[in-house]
Amino acid sequence: YTNRAFCHIKMENHGLAIADATVKAIDITADITFSAPIEITDTTRTVTIGSSAQATLSGGEKTQLFTIAEGASLELFAITIADGFADVGECGGAINNKGTLLAVDATMTRNVADSGGAVCNSGASASFEVYACSLSNNEASAPTAQGGVVFNQGAHHADILQTLAGARPTSVYGCVGNLDARRPCDGAYS
């Protein structure tokens, strides 16, 4: 993100809905713990968040960090998204995406939800692209326990696979079964 123009904004209203962002990019220069998710709803411009200080945005193990509405876009650059938590029945421990999400050189860790430990990517137009990121120690918990890192729901599974693989996949394999006795759900891998 070094070629992007960033301005310094201190984010204090963590219940804020970004419906008409007046800046194109936000540089987070210190760690922030959210008390509520930020809603990205503006469909006319992309909200870009990065960190020149390699800061961490945290849900404090109490809340999701972002919800992205259909048609809205969020880009994350060189930032850590950690300790997000979605309440029972909600999807996406850190991010619930129904729009467009791009993560570059970002880290998503220790996020928890029933489905999509780090990210829930759902809806007909939802898109999630990942480049040079670390997605580790995220968890999908009971009762549904689907998608420890990313839960995809919709017609975009192959697009996500292509993004994660870095090229057009030549074959796709799937398996359903209780493969990890520690996680009582179909499709859990150890």
CSV table of C-alpha atoms in Angstrom, one decimal:
chain,number,residue,atom,x,y,z
A,1,TYR,CA,0.0,0.0,0.0
A,2,THR,CA,3.0,2.3,-0.1
A,3,ASN,CA,1.7,4.0,-3.3
A,4,ARG,CA,-1.6,4.9,-1.7
A,5,ALA,CA,-2.3,8.3,-0.1
A,6,PHE,CA,-3.1,7.8,3.6
A,7,CYS,CA,-4.3,10.2,6.1
A,8,HIS,CA,-4.3,9.8,9.9
A,9,ILE,CA,-7.7,9.4,11.5
A,10,LYS,CA,-8.2,8.3,15.1
A,11,MET,CA,-11.2,6.0,15.2
A,12,GLU,CA,-13.1,6.4,18.4
A,13,ASN,CA,-16.7,5.8,17.5
A,14,HIS,CA,-16.5,2.0,17.0
A,15,GLY,CA,-20.2,1.8,16.4
A,16,LEU,CA,-19.8,4.0,13.4
A,17,ALA,CA,-21.5,3.1,10.1
A,18,ILE,CA,-19.4,4.2,7.2
A,19,ALA,CA,-22.1,5.3,4.8
A,20,ASP,CA,-20.4,8.3,3.2
A,21,ALA,CA,-16.7,8.0,3.7
A,22,THR,CA,-15.0,11.3,3.1
A,23,VAL,CA,-11.5,9.8,2.8
A,24,LYS,CA,-10.3,7.1,0.5
A,25,ALA,CA,-7.8,5.5,2.9
A,26,ILE,CA,-7.2,5.3,6.6
A,27,ASP,CA,-3.8,4.7,8.2
A,28,ILE,CA,-4.2,3.1,11.6
A,29,THR,CA,-1.1,4.1,13.6
A,30,ALA,CA,-2.0,2.4,17.0
A,31,ASP,CA,-3.8,-0.7,18.2
A,32,ILE,CA,-7.6,-0.3,18.5
A,33,THR,CA,-10.1,-2.5,20.4
A,34,PHE,CA,-13.6,-2.3,19.0
A,35,SER,CA,-16.7,-2.2,21.1
A,36,ALA,CA,-19.0,-2.8,18.1
A,37,PRO,CA,-18.5,-3.7,14.4
A,38,ILE,CA,-18.1,-0.9,11.9
A,39,GLU,CA,-20.7,-1.1,9.1
A,40,ILE,CA,-19.4,-0.5,5.6
A,41,THR,CA,-22.4,0.5,3.6
A,42,ASP,CA,-21.2,3.1,1.0
A,43,THR,CA,-21.6,1.5,-2.5
A,44,THR,CA,-20.0,4.5,-4.3
A,45,ARG,CA,-16.4,4.2,-3.1
A,46,THR,CA,-14.1,1.7,-1.5
A,47,VAL,CA,-13.0,2.1,2.1
A,48,THR,CA,-9.3,1.3,2.5
A,49,ILE,CA,-7.7,0.6,5.8
A,50,GLY,CA,-4.0,0.0,6.3
A,51,SER,CA,-1.3,0.4,8.9
A,52,SER,CA,2.1,1.9,8.4
A,53,ALA,CA,2.7,0.9,12.1
A,54,GLN,CA,1.6,-2.7,11.6
A,55,ALA,CA,-1.2,-2.1,14.1
A,56,THR,CA,-3.9,-4.5,15.3
A,57,LEU,CA,-7.6,-4.0,15.1
A,58,SER,CA,-9.2,-6.2,17.8
A,59,GLY,CA,-12.7,-7.3,18.7
A,60,GLY,CA,-11.5,-7.9,22.2
A,61,GLU,CA,-13.1,-11.4,22.0
A,62,LYS,CA,-16.5,-9.6,22.3
A,63,THR,CA,-17.5,-8.3,18.8
A,64,GLN,CA,-17.1,-8.6,15.1
A,65,LEU,CA,-14.9,-5.9,13.6
A,66,PHE,CA,-16.6,-5.2,10.2
A,67,THR,CA,-19.8,-5.9,8.4
A,68,ILE,CA,-19.8,-5.2,4.7
A,69,ALA,CA,-23.1,-4.6,3.0
A,70,GLU,CA,-24.0,-5.8,-0.5
A,71,GLY,CA,-22.3,-3.5,-3.1
A,72,ALA,CA,-19.9,-2.0,-0.5
A,73,SER,CA,-16.2,-2.6,-0.6
A,74,LEU,CA,-13.4,-2.8,2.1
A,75,GLU,CA,-9.7,-3.2,1.4
A,76,LEU,CA,-7.3,-4.2,4.2
A,77,PHE,CA,-3.5,-3.6,3.8
A,78,ALA,CA,-0.7,-4.6,6.2
A,79,ILE,CA,-2.9,-4.8,9.3
A,80,THR,CA,-3.8,-7.4,11.9
A,81,ILE,CA,-7.4,-8.3,12.5
A,82,ALA,CA,-7.6,-10.3,15.7
A,83,ASP,CA,-9.9,-11.5,18.5
A,84,GLY,CA,-13.1,-11.0,16.6
A,85,PHE,CA,-16.2,-12.8,18.0
A,86,ALA,CA,-19.6,-13.3,16.4
A,87,ASP,CA,-22.6,-14.1,18.7
A,88,VAL,CA,-24.3,-17.5,18.3
A,89,GLY,CA,-26.0,-17.7,15.0
A,90,GLU,CA,-24.0,-14.9,13.4
A,91,CYS,CA,-21.4,-15.6,10.7
A,92,GLY,CA,-17.9,-14.2,10.5
A,93,GLY,CA,-15.9,-13.8,13.7
A,94,ALA,CA,-13.9,-10.8,12.3
A,95,ILE,CA,-15.8,-9.8,9.1
A,96,ASN,CA,-19.2,-10.5,7.8
A,97,ASN,CA,-19.0,-9.8,4.0
A,98,LYS,CA,-21.8,-9.5,1.6
A,99,GLY,CA,-19.9,-7.1,-0.6
A,100,THR,CA,-16.3,-7.0,-1.7
A,101,LEU,CA,-13.4,-7.7,0.6
A,102,LEU,CA,-9.7,-7.5,-0.4
A,103,ALA,CA,-6.9,-8.4,2.1
A,104,VAL,CA,-3.2,-7.8,1.1
A,105,ASP,CA,-0.3,-8.5,3.5
A,106,ALA,CA,-2.8,-8.7,6.4
A,107,THR,CA,-3.1,-11.1,9.3
A,108,MET,CA,-6.4,-12.5,10.6
A,109,THR,CA,-5.9,-14.5,13.8
A,110,ARG,CA,-7.8,-15.7,16.9
A,111,ASN,CA,-11.3,-14.9,15.5
A,112,VAL,CA,-14.3,-17.1,16.5
A,113,ALA,CA,-17.8,-17.6,15.0
A,114,ASP,CA,-20.3,-20.5,14.5
A,115,SER,CA,-19.4,-20.2,10.8
A,116,GLY,CA,-16.4,-18.5,9.2
A,117,GLY,CA,-14.0,-18.1,12.1
A,118,ALA,CA,-12.3,-15.1,10.4
A,119,VAL,CA,-14.6,-14.3,7.4
A,120,CYS,CA,-18.1,-15.1,6.4
A,121,ASN,CA,-18.5,-14.5,2.6
A,122,SER,CA,-22.1,-14.9,1.8
A,123,GLY,CA,-24.5,-13.5,-0.8
A,124,ALA,CA,-24.8,-13.7,-4.6
A,125,SER,CA,-22.3,-10.9,-5.2
A,126,ALA,CA,-19.9,-11.4,-2.3
A,127,SER,CA,-16.2,-11.5,-3.2
A,128,PHE,CA,-13.2,-12.1,-1.0
A,129,GLU,CA,-9.6,-11.9,-2.4
A,130,VAL,CA,-6.5,-12.7,-0.3
A,131,TYR,CA,-2.9,-11.9,-1.3
A,132,ALA,CA,0.2,-12.6,0.9
A,133,CYS,CA,-1.9,-12.9,4.1
A,134,SER,CA,-1.7,-15.0,7.2
A,135,LEU,CA,-5.0,-16.6,8.3
A,136,SER,CA,-4.3,-18.7,11.4
A,137,ASN,CA,-5.8,-19.8,14.7
A,138,ASN,CA,-9.3,-18.9,13.6
A,139,GLU,CA,-12.1,-21.1,14.8
A,140,ALA,CA,-15.6,-22.1,13.8
A,141,SER,CA,-17.4,-23.3,17.0
A,142,ALA,CA,-20.5,-25.3,17.9
A,143,PRO,CA,-23.3,-25.6,17.1
A,144,THR,CA,-22.7,-25.3,13.3
A,145,ALA,CA,-18.8,-25.2,13.2
A,146,GLN,CA,-18.4,-24.5,9.5
A,147,GLY,CA,-15.5,-22.8,7.9
A,148,GLY,CA,-12.8,-22.4,10.5
A,149,VAL,CA,-11.1,-19.7,8.5
A,150,VAL,CA,-13.6,-18.7,5.8
A,151,PHE,CA,-17.2,-19.7,5.3
A,152,ASN,CA,-18.4,-19.4,1.7
A,153,GLN,CA,-22.1,-19.4,0.9
A,154,GLY,CA,-23.1,-18.8,-2.7
A,155,ALA,CA,-22.0,-19.3,-6.2
A,156,HIS,CA,-18.5,-18.0,-5.8
A,157,HIS,CA,-16.6,-21.0,-4.4
A,158,ALA,CA,-14.4,-21.5,-7.4
A,159,ASP,CA,-13.5,-17.8,-7.6
A,160,ILE,CA,-12.2,-18.0,-4.0
A,161,LEU,CA,-10.4,-21.2,-4.7
A,162,GLN,CA,-8.7,-19.6,-7.7
A,163,THR,CA,-7.7,-16.6,-5.6
A,164,LEU,CA,-6.3,-18.8,-2.8
A,165,ALA,CA,-4.5,-21.1,-5.2
A,166,GLY,CA,-3.1,-18.1,-7.2
A,167,ALA,CA,-4.1,-19.5,-10.6
A,168,ARG,CA,-7.0,-21.3,-12.3
A,169,PRO,CA,-7.4,-24.7,-10.5
A,170,THR,CA,-7.1,-27.8,-12.7
A,171,SER,CA,-9.1,-30.0,-10.3
A,172,VAL,CA,-11.1,-29.6,-7.1
A,173,TYR,CA,-11.5,-32.3,-4.5
A,174,GLY,CA,-14.1,-32.3,-1.8
A,175,CYS,CA,-14.7,-34.6,1.2
A,176,VAL,CA,-17.4,-34.7,3.8
A,177,GLY,CA,-17.1,-36.6,7.0
A,178,ASN,CA,-16.1,-36.4,10.6
A,179,LEU,CA,-12.4,-36.4,10.1
A,180,ASP,CA,-11.4,-34.8,13.4
A,181,ALA,CA,-12.9,-36.4,16.5
A,182,ARG,CA,-12.2,-33.2,18.4
A,183,ARG,CA,-14.6,-31.2,16.2
A,184,PRO,CA,-18.0,-33.0,15.9
A,185,CYS,CA,-19.1,-31.8,12.5
A,186,ASP,CA,-19.0,-32.9,8.9
A,187,GLY,CA,-15.9,-31.8,7.0
A,188,ALA,CA,-13.7,-30.9,10.0
A,189,TYR,CA,-10.0,-31.6,9.1
A,190,SER,CA,-7.1,-32.0,11.4
